[in-house]
PDB file of C-alpha atoms in Angstrom:
ATOM      1  CA  UNK A   1       1.576 -13.692 -45.009  1.00 41.00           C
ATOM      2  CA  UNK A   2       2.492 -12.585 -48.535  1.00 39.00           C
ATOM      3  CA  UNK A   3      -0.254 -11.520 -50.963  1.00 40.00           C
ATOM      4  CA  UNK A   4      -1.067 -14.024 -53.677  1.00 43.00           C
ATOM      5  CA  UNK A   5      -1.616 -13.013 -57.280  1.00 40.00           C
ATOM      6  CA  UNK A   6      -4.939 -14.081 -58.721  1.00 42.00           C
ATOM      7  CA  UNK A   7      -4.492 -16.598 -61.514  1.00 41.00           C
ATOM      8  CA  UNK A   8      -6.347 -16.868 -64.820  1.00 40.00           C
ATOM      9  CA  UNK A   9     -10.039 -16.014 -64.995  1.00 44.00           C
ATOM     10  CA  UNK A  10     -12.062 -18.402 -62.876  1.00 81.00           C
ATOM     11  CA  UNK A  11      -9.070 -19.548 -60.836  1.00 91.00           C
ATOM     12  CA  UNK A  12      -8.996 -18.883 -57.105  1.00 97.00           C
ATOM     13  CA  UNK A  13      -6.388 -16.678 -55.458  1.00 97.00           C
ATOM     14  CA  UNK A  14      -5.930 -19.206 -52.633  1.00 98.00           C
ATOM     15  CA  UNK A  15      -5.904 -22.986 -52.904  1.00 98.00           C
ATOM     16  CA  UNK A  16      -7.304 -23.552 -49.399  1.00 98.00           C
ATOM     17  CA  UNK A  17     -10.631 -22.017 -48.362  1.00 98.00           C
ATOM     18  CA  UNK A  18     -11.453 -22.820 -44.742  1.00 98.00           C
ATOM     19  CA  UNK A  19     -14.790 -21.022 -44.367  1.00 98.00           C
ATOM     20  CA  UNK A  20     -17.839 -21.653 -46.556  1.00 98.00           C
ATOM     21  CA  UNK A  21     -21.563 -22.355 -46.329  1.00 97.00           C
ATOM     22  CA  UNK A  22     -24.076 -24.530 -48.143  1.00 96.00           C
ATOM     23  CA  UNK A  23     -27.842 -25.034 -48.233  1.00 91.00           C
ATOM     24  CA  UNK A  24     -27.495 -26.907 -44.944  1.00 91.00           C
ATOM     25  CA  UNK A  25     -27.415 -23.491 -43.280  1.00 89.00           C
ATOM     26  CA  UNK A  26     -27.585 -20.152 -45.113  1.00 88.00           C
ATOM     27  CA  UNK A  27     -25.661 -20.871 -48.326  1.00 92.00           C
ATOM     28  CA  UNK A  28     -27.159 -21.335 -51.787  1.00 92.00           C
ATOM     29  CA  UNK A  29     -25.013 -24.214 -53.113  1.00 95.00           C
ATOM     30  CA  UNK A  30     -25.614 -27.785 -52.035  1.00 95.00           C
ATOM     31  CA  UNK A  31     -22.534 -29.509 -50.605  1.00 97.00           C
ATOM     32  CA  UNK A  32     -22.034 -31.246 -53.969  1.00 97.00           C
ATOM     33  CA  UNK A  33     -22.284 -27.948 -55.856  1.00 97.00           C
ATOM     34  CA  UNK A  34     -19.780 -26.333 -53.493  1.00 97.00           C
ATOM     35  CA  UNK A  35     -17.297 -29.155 -54.055  1.00 98.00           C
ATOM     36  CA  UNK A  36     -17.786 -28.948 -57.825  1.00 97.00           C
ATOM     37  CA  UNK A  37     -17.210 -25.186 -57.762  1.00 97.00           C
ATOM     38  CA  UNK A  38     -14.120 -25.603 -55.608  1.00 97.00           C
ATOM     39  CA  UNK A  39     -12.699 -28.077 -58.135  1.00 97.00           C
ATOM     40  CA  UNK A  40     -13.484 -25.740 -61.028  1.00 96.00           C
ATOM     41  CA  UNK A  41     -11.763 -22.881 -59.180  1.00 97.00           C
ATOM     42  CA  UNK A  42      -8.629 -24.945 -58.634  1.00 97.00           C
ATOM     43  CA  UNK A  43      -8.949 -25.347 -54.868  1.00 98.00           C
ATOM     44  CA  UNK A  44      -7.089 -28.196 -53.207  1.00 98.00           C
ATOM     45  CA  UNK A  45      -8.755 -27.809 -49.800  1.00 98.00           C
ATOM     46  CA  UNK A  46     -12.356 -26.814 -49.101  1.00 98.00           C
ATOM     47  CA  UNK A  47     -13.936 -26.571 -45.653  1.00 98.00           C
ATOM     48  CA  UNK A  48     -17.716 -26.680 -45.323  1.00 98.00           C
ATOM     49  CA  UNK A  49     -18.501 -24.842 -42.081  1.00 98.00           C
ATOM     50  CA  UNK A  50     -22.258 -24.404 -41.934  1.00 97.00           C
ATOM     51  CA  UNK A  51     -23.795 -22.523 -39.029  1.00 95.00           C
ATOM     52  CA  UNK A  52     -24.674 -24.540 -35.921  1.00 94.00           C
ATOM     53  CA  UNK A  53     -25.486 -27.802 -37.760  1.00 94.00           C
ATOM     54  CA  UNK A  54     -23.598 -31.069 -37.944  1.00 95.00           C
ATOM     55  CA  UNK A  55     -21.512 -31.275 -41.143  1.00 97.00           C
ATOM     56  CA  UNK A  56     -22.653 -33.455 -44.041  1.00 96.00           C
ATOM     57  CA  UNK A  57     -21.325 -36.992 -44.398  1.00 97.00           C
ATOM     58  CA  UNK A  58     -22.708 -37.542 -47.915  1.00 97.00           C
ATOM     59  CA  UNK A  59     -23.554 -35.686 -51.094  1.00 97.00           C
ATOM     60  CA  UNK A  60     -26.655 -36.267 -53.193  1.00 95.00           C
ATOM     61  CA  UNK A  61     -26.045 -36.917 -56.876  1.00 95.00           C
ATOM     62  CA  UNK A  62     -28.366 -35.867 -59.738  1.00 92.00           C
ATOM     63  CA  UNK A  63     -29.480 -39.472 -60.281  1.00 94.00           C
ATOM     64  CA  UNK A  64     -30.776 -39.665 -56.703  1.00 91.00           C
ATOM     65  CA  UNK A  65     -27.898 -41.734 -55.337  1.00 95.00           C
ATOM     66  CA  UNK A  66     -25.522 -40.594 -52.598  1.00 97.00           C
ATOM     67  CA  UNK A  67     -21.751 -40.682 -52.166  1.00 97.00           C
ATOM     68  CA  UNK A  68     -19.550 -40.393 -49.101  1.00 97.00           C
ATOM     69  CA  UNK A  69     -18.501 -36.751 -49.135  1.00 98.00           C
ATOM     70  CA  UNK A  70     -14.710 -37.191 -48.793  1.00 97.00           C
ATOM     71  CA  UNK A  71     -14.660 -39.752 -51.594  1.00 97.00           C
ATOM     72  CA  UNK A  72     -16.680 -37.485 -53.886  1.00 98.00           C
ATOM     73  CA  UNK A  73     -14.411 -34.507 -53.192  1.00 98.00           C
ATOM     74  CA  UNK A  74     -11.224 -36.568 -53.491  1.00 97.00           C
ATOM     75  CA  UNK A  75     -12.198 -37.777 -56.956  1.00 97.00           C
ATOM     76  CA  UNK A  76     -12.280 -34.096 -57.965  1.00 97.00           C
ATOM     77  CA  UNK A  77      -8.892 -33.308 -56.466  1.00 97.00           C
ATOM     78  CA  UNK A  78     -10.304 -31.542 -53.413  1.00 98.00           C
ATOM     79  CA  UNK A  79      -9.579 -32.381 -49.776  1.00 98.00           C
ATOM     80  CA  UNK A  80     -12.865 -31.782 -47.934  1.00 98.00           C
ATOM     81  CA  UNK A  81     -12.760 -30.625 -44.314  1.00 98.00           C
ATOM     82  CA  UNK A  82     -15.943 -30.934 -42.257  1.00 98.00           C
ATOM     83  CA  UNK A  83     -16.608 -28.239 -39.668  1.00 98.00           C
ATOM     84  CA  UNK A  84     -19.182 -26.164 -37.821  1.00 98.00           C
ATOM     85  CA  UNK A  85     -19.287 -22.385 -37.377  1.00 98.00           C
ATOM     86  CA  UNK A  86     -20.797 -21.779 -33.942  1.00 97.00           C
ATOM     87  CA  UNK A  87     -22.438 -18.410 -33.207  1.00 95.00           C
ATOM     88  CA  UNK A  88     -21.492 -17.530 -29.621  1.00 97.00           C
ATOM     89  CA  UNK A  89     -22.113 -14.858 -26.960  1.00 96.00           C
ATOM     90  CA  UNK A  90     -25.639 -13.472 -26.586  1.00 92.00           C
ATOM     91  CA  UNK A  91     -24.458  -9.902 -25.931  1.00 91.00           C
ATOM     92  CA  UNK A  92     -21.851  -9.699 -28.710  1.00 95.00           C
ATOM     93  CA  UNK A  93     -22.405  -9.828 -32.453  1.00 91.00           C
ATOM     94  CA  UNK A  94     -20.290 -12.074 -34.678  1.00 95.00           C
ATOM     95  CA  UNK A  95     -18.250 -14.014 -32.128  1.00 98.00           C
ATOM     96  CA  UNK A  96     -18.076 -17.175 -34.222  1.00 98.00           C
ATOM     97  CA  UNK A  97     -15.959 -20.206 -33.382  1.00 98.00           C
ATOM     98  CA  UNK A  98     -15.203 -22.746 -36.129  1.00 98.00           C
ATOM     99  CA  UNK A  99     -14.582 -26.316 -35.051  1.00 98.00           C
ATOM    100  CA  UNK A 100     -12.608 -28.822 -37.143  1.00 98.00           C
ATOM    101  CA  UNK A 101     -11.579 -32.422 -36.558  1.00 97.00           C
ATOM    102  CA  UNK A 102     -14.283 -33.240 -34.015  1.00 97.00           C
ATOM    103  CA  UNK A 103     -16.072 -36.506 -33.403  1.00 96.00           C
ATOM    104  CA  UNK A 104     -19.193 -35.277 -35.176  1.00 95.00           C
ATOM    105  CA  UNK A 105     -21.171 -38.380 -34.317  1.00 92.00           C
ATOM    106  CA  UNK A 106     -20.398 -38.166 -30.585  1.00 92.00           C
ATOM    107  CA  UNK A 107     -22.736 -36.879 -27.835  1.00 91.00           C
ATOM    108  CA  UNK A 108     -20.961 -33.554 -27.193  1.00 87.00           C
ATOM    109  CA  UNK A 109     -21.560 -32.091 -30.635  1.00 93.00           C
ATOM    110  CA  UNK A 110     -25.101 -33.482 -30.859  1.00 92.00           C
ATOM    111  CA  UNK A 111     -25.956 -31.879 -27.534  1.00 90.00           C
ATOM    112  CA  UNK A 112     -24.576 -28.456 -28.491  1.00 91.00           C
ATOM    113  CA  UNK A 113     -26.349 -28.440 -31.861  1.00 92.00           C
ATOM    114  CA  UNK A 114     -29.674 -29.430 -30.269  1.00 89.00           C
ATOM    115  CA  UNK A 115     -29.405 -26.633 -27.678  1.00 88.00           C
ATOM    116  CA  UNK A 116     -28.645 -24.048 -30.329  1.00 90.00           C
ATOM    117  CA  UNK A 117     -31.498 -25.144 -32.621  1.00 86.00           C
ATOM    118  CA  UNK A 118     -33.987 -24.705 -29.799  1.00 83.00           C
ATOM    119  CA  UNK A 119     -32.832 -21.174 -28.960  1.00 83.00           C
ATOM    120  CA  UNK A 120     -32.666 -20.067 -32.600  1.00 83.00           C
ATOM    121  CA  UNK A 121     -36.201 -20.900 -33.702  1.00 83.00           C
ATOM    122  CA  UNK A 122     -37.935 -18.891 -30.978  1.00 85.00           C
ATOM    123  CA  UNK A 123     -35.915 -15.713 -31.540  1.00 88.00           C
ATOM    124  CA  UNK A 124     -36.221 -15.857 -35.335  1.00 89.00           C
ATOM    125  CA  UNK A 125     -40.004 -16.260 -35.158  1.00 93.00           C
ATOM    126  CA  UNK A 126     -40.120 -13.225 -32.855  1.00 93.00           C
ATOM    127  CA  UNK A 127     -37.985 -11.233 -35.314  1.00 95.00           C
ATOM    128  CA  UNK A 128     -40.372 -12.134 -38.142  1.00 95.00           C
ATOM    129  CA  UNK A 129     -43.332 -11.038 -36.009  1.00 95.00           C
ATOM    130  CA  UNK A 130     -41.708  -7.654 -35.317  1.00 95.00           C
ATOM    131  CA  UNK A 131     -40.755  -7.163 -38.968  1.00 96.00           C
ATOM    132  CA  UNK A 132     -44.339  -7.865 -40.002  1.00 95.00           C
ATOM    133  CA  UNK A 133     -45.509  -5.255 -37.505  1.00 95.00           C
ATOM    134  CA  UNK A 134     -43.190  -2.768 -39.222  1.00 93.00           C
ATOM    135  CA  UNK A 135     -44.797  -3.499 -42.582  1.00 94.00           C
ATOM    136  CA  UNK A 136     -42.198  -5.932 -43.960  1.00 95.00           C
ATOM    137  CA  UNK A 137     -44.518  -8.743 -45.044  1.00 94.00           C
ATOM    138  CA  UNK A 138     -42.720 -12.003 -44.404  1.00 95.00           C
ATOM    139  CA  UNK A 139     -44.696 -15.162 -45.114  1.00 94.00           C
ATOM    140  CA  UNK A 140     -43.238 -17.943 -42.985  1.00 93.00           C
ATOM    141  CA  UNK A 141     -44.330 -20.703 -45.371  1.00 92.00           C
ATOM    142  CA  UNK A 142     -42.648 -18.957 -48.306  1.00 93.00           C
ATOM    143  CA  UNK A 143     -39.548 -18.255 -46.246  1.00 93.00           C
ATOM    144  CA  UNK A 144     -39.106 -21.881 -45.198  1.00 91.00           C
ATOM    145  CA  UNK A 145     -39.334 -22.965 -48.853  1.00 89.00           C
ATOM    146  CA  UNK A 146     -37.222 -20.128 -50.288  1.00 84.00           C
ATOM    147  CA  UNK A 147     -34.112 -22.259 -50.718  1.00 70.00           C
ATOM    148  CA  UNK A 148     -35.814 -24.695 -53.074  1.00 71.00           C
ATOM    149  CA  UNK A 149     -36.619 -27.239 -50.368  1.00 73.00           C
ATOM    150  CA  UNK A 150     -38.978 -26.974 -47.428  1.00 82.00           C
ATOM    151  CA  UNK A 151     -37.173 -26.882 -44.102  1.00 82.00           C
ATOM    152  CA  UNK A 152     -38.443 -27.051 -40.519  1.00 84.00           C
ATOM    153  CA  UNK A 153     -38.382 -23.900 -38.402  1.00 85.00           C
ATOM    154  CA  UNK A 154     -35.518 -25.427 -36.394  1.00 78.00           C
ATOM    155  CA  UNK A 155     -33.270 -25.167 -39.492  1.00 80.00           C
ATOM    156  CA  UNK A 156     -34.117 -21.535 -40.284  1.00 85.00           C
ATOM    157  CA  UNK A 157     -31.095 -19.237 -40.469  1.00 83.00           C
ATOM    158  CA  UNK A 158     -31.109 -15.491 -39.820  1.00 87.00           C
ATOM    159  CA  UNK A 159     -29.456 -14.769 -43.159  1.00 86.00           C
ATOM    160  CA  UNK A 160     -32.382 -16.529 -44.877  1.00 88.00           C
ATOM    161  CA  UNK A 161     -34.659 -13.860 -43.399  1.00 94.00           C
ATOM    162  CA  UNK A 162     -32.343 -11.155 -44.721  1.00 92.00           C
ATOM    163  CA  UNK A 163     -32.184 -12.816 -48.163  1.00 89.00           C
ATOM    164  CA  UNK A 164     -35.994 -12.963 -48.237  1.00 93.00           C
ATOM    165  CA  UNK A 165     -36.235  -9.243 -47.425  1.00 95.00           C
ATOM    166  CA  UNK A 166     -33.882  -8.478 -50.314  1.00 92.00           C
ATOM    167  CA  UNK A 167     -35.860 -10.731 -52.672  1.00 91.00           C
ATOM    168  CA  UNK A 168     -39.058  -8.897 -51.704  1.00 94.00           C
ATOM    169  CA  UNK A 169     -37.420  -5.543 -52.480  1.00 95.00           C
ATOM    170  CA  UNK A 170     -37.562  -4.232 -48.910  1.00 95.00           C
ATOM    171  CA  UNK A 171     -33.785  -3.735 -49.009  1.00 94.00           C
ATOM    172  CA  UNK A 172     -31.213  -3.751 -51.789  1.00 91.00           C
ATOM    173  CA  UNK A 173     -29.143  -6.633 -50.364  1.00 88.00           C
ATOM    174  CA  UNK A 174     -29.043  -9.030 -47.419  1.00 86.00           C
ATOM    175  CA  UNK A 175     -26.325  -6.928 -45.780  1.00 86.00           C
ATOM    176  CA  UNK A 176     -28.630  -3.916 -45.700  1.00 92.00           C
ATOM    177  CA  UNK A 177     -31.262  -6.023 -43.916  1.00 93.00           C
ATOM    178  CA  UNK A 178     -28.668  -7.170 -41.389  1.00 89.00           C
ATOM    179  CA  UNK A 179     -27.729  -3.568 -40.636  1.00 91.00           C
ATOM    180  CA  UNK A 180     -31.389  -2.559 -40.384  1.00 93.00           C
ATOM    181  CA  UNK A 181     -32.029  -5.206 -37.735  1.00 93.00           C
ATOM    182  CA  UNK A 182     -28.722  -4.738 -35.928  1.00 87.00           C
ATOM    183  CA  UNK A 183     -29.070  -0.984 -35.531  1.00 89.00           C
ATOM    184  CA  UNK A 184     -32.736  -0.932 -34.424  1.00 92.00           C
ATOM    185  CA  UNK A 185     -33.200  -2.015 -30.778  1.00 89.00           C
ATOM    186  CA  UNK A 186     -36.858  -2.822 -31.445  1.00 90.00           C
ATOM    187  CA  UNK A 187     -35.876  -5.334 -34.134  1.00 92.00           C
ATOM    188  CA  UNK A 188     -32.651  -6.676 -32.672  1.00 84.00           C
ATOM    189  CA  UNK A 189     -34.070  -9.767 -30.987  1.00 87.00           C
ATOM    190  CA  UNK A 190     -31.298 -11.453 -29.055  1.00 80.00           C
ATOM    191  CA  UNK A 191     -31.321 -15.225 -28.857  1.00 84.00           C
ATOM    192  CA  UNK A 192     -29.502 -17.089 -26.144  1.00 89.00           C
ATOM    193  CA  UNK A 193     -26.214 -18.145 -27.679  1.00 93.00           C
ATOM    194  CA  UNK A 194     -23.664 -20.462 -26.106  1.00 95.00           C
ATOM    195  CA  UNK A 195     -20.657 -18.881 -24.473  1.00 96.00           C
ATOM    196  CA  UNK A 196     -17.503 -18.950 -26.587  1.00 98.00           C
ATOM    197  CA  UNK A 197     -15.542 -20.528 -23.746  1.00 98.00           C
ATOM    198  CA  UNK A 198     -18.092 -23.350 -23.510  1.00 96.00           C
ATOM    199  CA  UNK A 199     -17.899 -23.990 -27.253  1.00 97.00           C
ATOM    200  CA  UNK A 200     -14.084 -24.039 -27.225  1.00 98.00           C
ATOM    201  CA  UNK A 201     -14.251 -26.603 -24.408  1.00 97.00           C
ATOM    202  CA  UNK A 202     -16.877 -28.683 -26.236  1.00 96.00           C
ATOM    203  CA  UNK A 203     -14.793 -28.707 -29.437  1.00 97.00           C
ATOM    204  CA  UNK A 204     -11.725 -29.857 -27.523  1.00 97.00           C
ATOM    205  CA  UNK A 205     -13.717 -32.475 -25.628  1.00 96.00           C
ATOM    206  CA  UNK A 206     -14.798 -33.861 -29.005  1.00 96.00           C
ATOM    207  CA  UNK A 207     -11.159 -34.060 -30.125  1.00 96.00           C
ATOM    208  CA  UNK A 208     -11.272 -30.980 -32.329  1.00 97.00           C
ATOM    209  CA  UNK A 209      -9.603 -27.629 -32.968  1.00 98.00           C
ATOM    210  CA  UNK A 210     -11.225 -24.224 -32.300  1.00 98.00           C
ATOM    211  CA  UNK A 211     -10.678 -21.226 -34.600  1.00 98.00           C
ATOM    212  CA  UNK A 212     -12.048 -17.684 -34.218  1.00 98.00           C
ATOM    213  CA  UNK A 213     -13.722 -16.533 -37.429  1.00 98.00           C
ATOM    214  CA  UNK A 214     -13.565 -12.946 -38.798  1.00 98.00           C
ATOM    215  CA  UNK A 215     -12.245 -11.176 -35.660  1.00 98.00           C
ATOM    216  CA  UNK A 216     -12.854  -7.695 -37.070  1.00 98.00           C
ATOM    217  CA  UNK A 217     -16.585  -8.268 -37.434  1.00 97.00           C
ATOM    218  CA  UNK A 218     -16.568  -8.101 -33.628  1.00 98.00           C
ATOM    219  CA  UNK A 219     -17.085  -4.524 -32.385  1.00 96.00           C
ATOM    220  CA  UNK A 220     -14.096  -2.632 -30.973  1.00 97.00           C
ATOM    221  CA  UNK A 221     -15.758  -2.499 -27.531  1.00 97.00           C
ATOM    222  CA  UNK A 222     -17.952  -5.335 -26.241  1.00 97.00           C
ATOM    223  CA  UNK A 223     -19.609  -6.524 -23.031  1.00 95.00           C
ATOM    224  CA  UNK A 224     -18.201  -9.899 -22.052  1.00 96.00           C
ATOM    225  CA  UNK A 225     -19.206 -11.677 -18.848  1.00 92.00           C
ATOM    226  CA  UNK A 226     -20.544  -8.426 -17.402  1.00 91.00           C
ATOM    227  CA  UNK A 227     -17.432  -6.386 -18.179  1.00 94.00           C
ATOM    228  CA  UNK A 228     -16.814  -3.779 -20.882  1.00 97.00           C
ATOM    229  CA  UNK A 229     -13.620  -4.743 -22.716  1.00 98.00           C
ATOM    230  CA  UNK A 230     -11.917  -4.197 -26.051  1.00 98.00           C
ATOM    231  CA  UNK A 231     -11.973  -6.593 -28.979  1.00 98.00           C
ATOM    232  CA  UNK A 232      -8.367  -7.668 -28.501  1.00 98.00           C
ATOM    233  CA  UNK A 233      -8.837  -8.200 -24.770  1.00 98.00           C
ATOM    234  CA  UNK A 234     -11.701 -10.545 -25.643  1.00 98.00           C
ATOM    235  CA  UNK A 235      -9.470 -12.393 -28.107  1.00 98.00           C
ATOM    236  CA  UNK A 236      -6.765 -12.727 -25.457  1.00 98.00           C
ATOM    237  CA  UNK A 237      -9.285 -14.270 -23.079  1.00 98.00           C
ATOM    238  CA  UNK A 238     -10.383 -16.742 -25.724  1.00 98.00           C
ATOM    239  CA  UNK A 239      -6.748 -17.599 -26.385  1.00 98.00           C
ATOM    240  CA  UNK A 240      -6.204 -18.130 -22.668  1.00 98.00           C
ATOM    241  CA  UNK A 241      -9.170 -20.496 -22.624  1.00 97.00           C
ATOM    242  CA  UNK A 242      -7.656 -22.704 -25.330  1.00 98.00           C
ATOM    243  CA  UNK A 243      -8.521 -21.066 -28.655  1.00 98.00           C
ATOM    244  CA  UNK A 244      -6.225 -22.687 -31.228  1.00 98.00           C
ATOM    245  CA  UNK A 245      -6.293 -20.340 -34.217  1.00 98.00           C
ATOM    246  CA  UNK A 246      -8.007 -17.391 -35.875  1.00 98.00           C
ATOM    247  CA  UNK A 247      -8.844 -16.219 -39.350  1.00 98.00           C
ATOM    248  CA  UNK A 248      -6.265 -13.777 -40.653  1.00 98.00           C
ATOM    249  CA  UNK A 249      -7.567 -13.445 -44.217  1.00 98.00           C
ATOM    250  CA  UNK A 250     -11.298 -12.777 -44.623  1.00 98.00           C
ATOM    251  CA  UNK A 251     -13.577 -10.937 -47.091  1.00 97.00           C
ATOM    252  CA  UNK A 252     -14.229  -7.907 -44.868  1.00 97.00           C
ATOM    253  CA  UNK A 253     -14.967  -5.604 -47.815  1.00 95.00           C
ATOM    254  CA  UNK A 254     -18.000  -7.729 -48.743  1.00 93.00           C
ATOM    255  CA  UNK A 255     -19.619  -7.803 -45.303  1.00 90.00           C
ATOM    256  CA  UNK A 256     -21.110  -5.429 -42.741  1.00 85.00           C
ATOM    257  CA  UNK A 257     -17.689  -4.817 -41.169  1.00 93.00           C
ATOM    258  CA  UNK A 258     -17.572  -1.384 -39.527  1.00 92.00           C
ATOM    259  CA  UNK A 259     -13.851  -1.046 -40.323  1.00 95.00           C
ATOM    260  CA  UNK A 260     -13.790   0.200 -43.914  1.00 93.00           C
ATOM    261  CA  UNK A 261     -10.043  -0.052 -44.458  1.00 96.00           C
ATOM    262  CA  UNK A 262      -8.872  -2.268 -47.335  1.00 96.00           C
ATOM    263  CA  UNK A 263      -9.009  -5.950 -46.289  1.00 96.00           C
ATOM    264  CA  UNK A 264      -5.243  -6.281 -46.669  1.00 97.00           C
ATOM    265  CA  UNK A 265      -4.728  -3.630 -43.961  1.00 98.00           C
ATOM    266  CA  UNK A 266      -6.958  -5.536 -41.562  1.00 98.00           C
ATOM    267  CA  UNK A 267      -5.209  -8.835 -42.414  1.00 98.00           C
ATOM    268  CA  UNK A 268      -1.845  -7.295 -41.574  1.00 98.00           C
ATOM    269  CA  UNK A 269      -3.128  -5.915 -38.275  1.00 98.00           C
ATOM    270  CA  UNK A 270      -4.693  -9.223 -37.256  1.00 98.00           C
ATOM    271  CA  UNK A 271      -1.488 -11.035 -38.121  1.00 97.00           C
ATOM    272  CA  UNK A 272       0.646  -8.626 -36.096  1.00 97.00           C
ATOM    273  CA  UNK A 273      -1.601  -8.705 -33.016  1.00 97.00           C
ATOM    274  CA  UNK A 274      -2.536 -12.391 -32.980  1.00 98.00           C
ATOM    275  CA  UNK A 275      -1.788 -13.875 -29.541  1.00 98.00           C
ATOM    276  CA  UNK A 276       1.284 -16.079 -29.354  1.00 96.00           C
ATOM    277  CA  UNK A 277       0.579 -19.763 -29.916  1.00 97.00           C
ATOM    278  CA  UNK A 278      -2.391 -19.276 -32.244  1.00 98.00           C
ATOM    279  CA  UNK A 279      -2.143 -20.308 -35.900  1.00 98.00           C
ATOM    280  CA  UNK A 280      -3.509 -18.450 -38.914  1.00 98.00           C
ATOM    281  CA  UNK A 281      -6.554 -19.586 -40.857  1.00 98.00           C
ATOM    282  CA  UNK A 282      -8.651 -17.887 -43.501  1.00 98.00           C
ATOM    283  CA  UNK A 283     -11.543 -18.228 -45.895  1.00 98.00           C
ATOM    284  CA  UNK A 284     -14.057 -16.528 -48.117  1.00 98.00           C
ATOM    285  CA  UNK A 285     -17.281 -17.113 -46.143  1.00 98.00           C
ATOM    286  CA  UNK A 286     -18.739 -18.220 -49.494  1.00 97.00           C
ATOM    287  CA  UNK A 287     -22.547 -18.419 -49.659  1.00 95.00           C
ATOM    288  CA  UNK A 288     -23.097 -18.610 -53.457  1.00 94.00           C
ATOM    289  CA  UNK A 289     -24.898 -15.275 -53.179  1.00 91.00           C
ATOM    290  CA  UNK A 290     -24.500 -14.766 -56.913  1.00 90.00           C
ATOM    291  CA  UNK A 291     -27.543 -17.062 -57.205  1.00 89.00           C
ATOM    292  CA  UNK A 292     -29.573 -14.389 -55.404  1.00 82.00           C
ATOM    293  CA  UNK A 293     -28.375 -11.666 -57.763  1.00 82.00           C
ATOM    294  CA  UNK A 294     -26.054 -10.011 -55.245  1.00 82.00           C
ATOM    295  CA  UNK A 295     -23.568  -7.577 -56.722  1.00 83.00           C
ATOM    296  CA  UNK A 296     -19.919  -8.507 -56.231  1.00 86.00           C
ATOM    297  CA  UNK A 297     -20.539 -11.723 -54.251  1.00 92.00           C
ATOM    298  CA  UNK A 298     -17.831 -13.657 -52.442  1.00 95.00           C
ATOM    299  CA  UNK A 299     -16.349 -16.639 -54.257  1.00 96.00           C
ATOM    300  CA  UNK A 300     -14.500 -19.748 -53.162  1.00 97.00           C
ATOM    301  CA  UNK A 301     -10.778 -19.211 -52.768  1.00 98.00           C
ATOM    302  CA  UNK A 302     -11.103 -15.440 -52.814  1.00 96.00           C
ATOM    303  CA  UNK A 303      -9.628 -15.549 -49.313  1.00 97.00           C
ATOM    304  CA  UNK A 304      -7.886 -18.377 -47.539  1.00 98.00           C
ATOM    305  CA  UNK A 305      -4.409 -19.875 -47.297  1.00 98.00           C
ATOM    306  CA  UNK A 306      -1.843 -20.990 -49.808  1.00 98.00           C
ATOM    307  CA  UNK A 307      -1.109 -24.713 -49.789  1.00 98.00           C
ATOM    308  CA  UNK A 308       2.279 -24.022 -48.228  1.00 98.00           C
ATOM    309  CA  UNK A 309       0.694 -22.004 -45.412  1.00 98.00           C
ATOM    310  CA  UNK A 310      -1.972 -24.644 -44.870  1.00 98.00           C
ATOM    311  CA  UNK A 311       0.469 -27.526 -44.579  1.00 98.00           C
ATOM    312  CA  UNK A 312       2.691 -25.531 -42.218  1.00 98.00           C
ATOM    313  CA  UNK A 313      -0.061 -25.760 -39.566  1.00 98.00           C
ATOM    314  CA  UNK A 314       0.278 -29.189 -37.904  1.00 97.00           C
ATOM    315  CA  UNK A 315      -3.438 -29.668 -37.270  1.00 97.00           C
ATOM    316  CA  UNK A 316      -4.289 -28.816 -40.888  1.00 98.00           C
ATOM    317  CA  UNK A 317      -1.533 -31.096 -42.186  1.00 97.00           C
ATOM    318  CA  UNK A 318      -2.952 -33.924 -40.053  1.00 97.00           C
ATOM    319  CA  UNK A 319      -6.495 -33.358 -41.331  1.00 97.00           C
ATOM    320  CA  UNK A 320      -5.146 -33.284 -44.886  1.00 96.00           C
ATOM    321  CA  UNK A 321      -3.437 -36.639 -44.403  1.00 93.00           C
ATOM    322  CA  UNK A 322      -6.428 -38.263 -42.703  1.00 89.00           C
ATOM    323  CA  UNK A 323      -9.101 -36.937 -45.030  1.00 80.00           C
ATOM    324  CA  UNK A 324     -10.650 -34.160 -42.923  1.00 78.00           C
TER     325      UNK A 324
END
């Protein structure tokens, strides 16, 4: 995959961003705002892949009306892909599977999302309790309204807790809060996550395609199904279970990635070691963190695929033709 030169100021380096988040999970742009920003950045394809929630079918307009989301994006020259980023594997951090092209209204996806919501809320409330015991005052009512709209506990995202800690001045940025919790066994409350193999199967059963997000956020050595194995052995097992693709380009330098090499070096390694039969994806993991005052935040199209690369993947070409 050849590097792409960044265009004029405000223009994205890549026309296709296949990993982004909105206020429906832990992002700070509404779906409409994300689409508008994608159009302004010159993107031709934008995927909204919020965490563990069904993707939006509509966007809310300033006058209070709503529009079908593909129609709204299409009018702005953007092909909108609807997806979900599933957090998988209780014992492993950052094994995330992105599903595209599923029957989002069918029973399989509804069942998986309901299971995940139930497991999330209990563990996040326990994390808040432990943080309060440590002296990090976290007011649940304030937290649930921090995004500008009150949400139920079932919709709370872990990153929202980290954002709140940064806003309160307990840490300098959300990523510091994530590291604080991850590295302290007394704070690292594990929730029961679905197995990656189960999610791959559920995505396929719903007619969709399964992609492994940010492989190098996964630790080099992990415990999978009771066995200690390496990161690439895990990826091979996922590939053997039907994984379709994986992210090659990703904003590793703006995350808690333990591998501090330049992102381009990691991209090249992922590309060279990707199991045969998998296709390449990529995206920025945009959260609109600039709205929270984060230094050097990720932006749409900062990572992703060129249009040529995108259309060379049959499943992406089909989604492009059929409207995502």
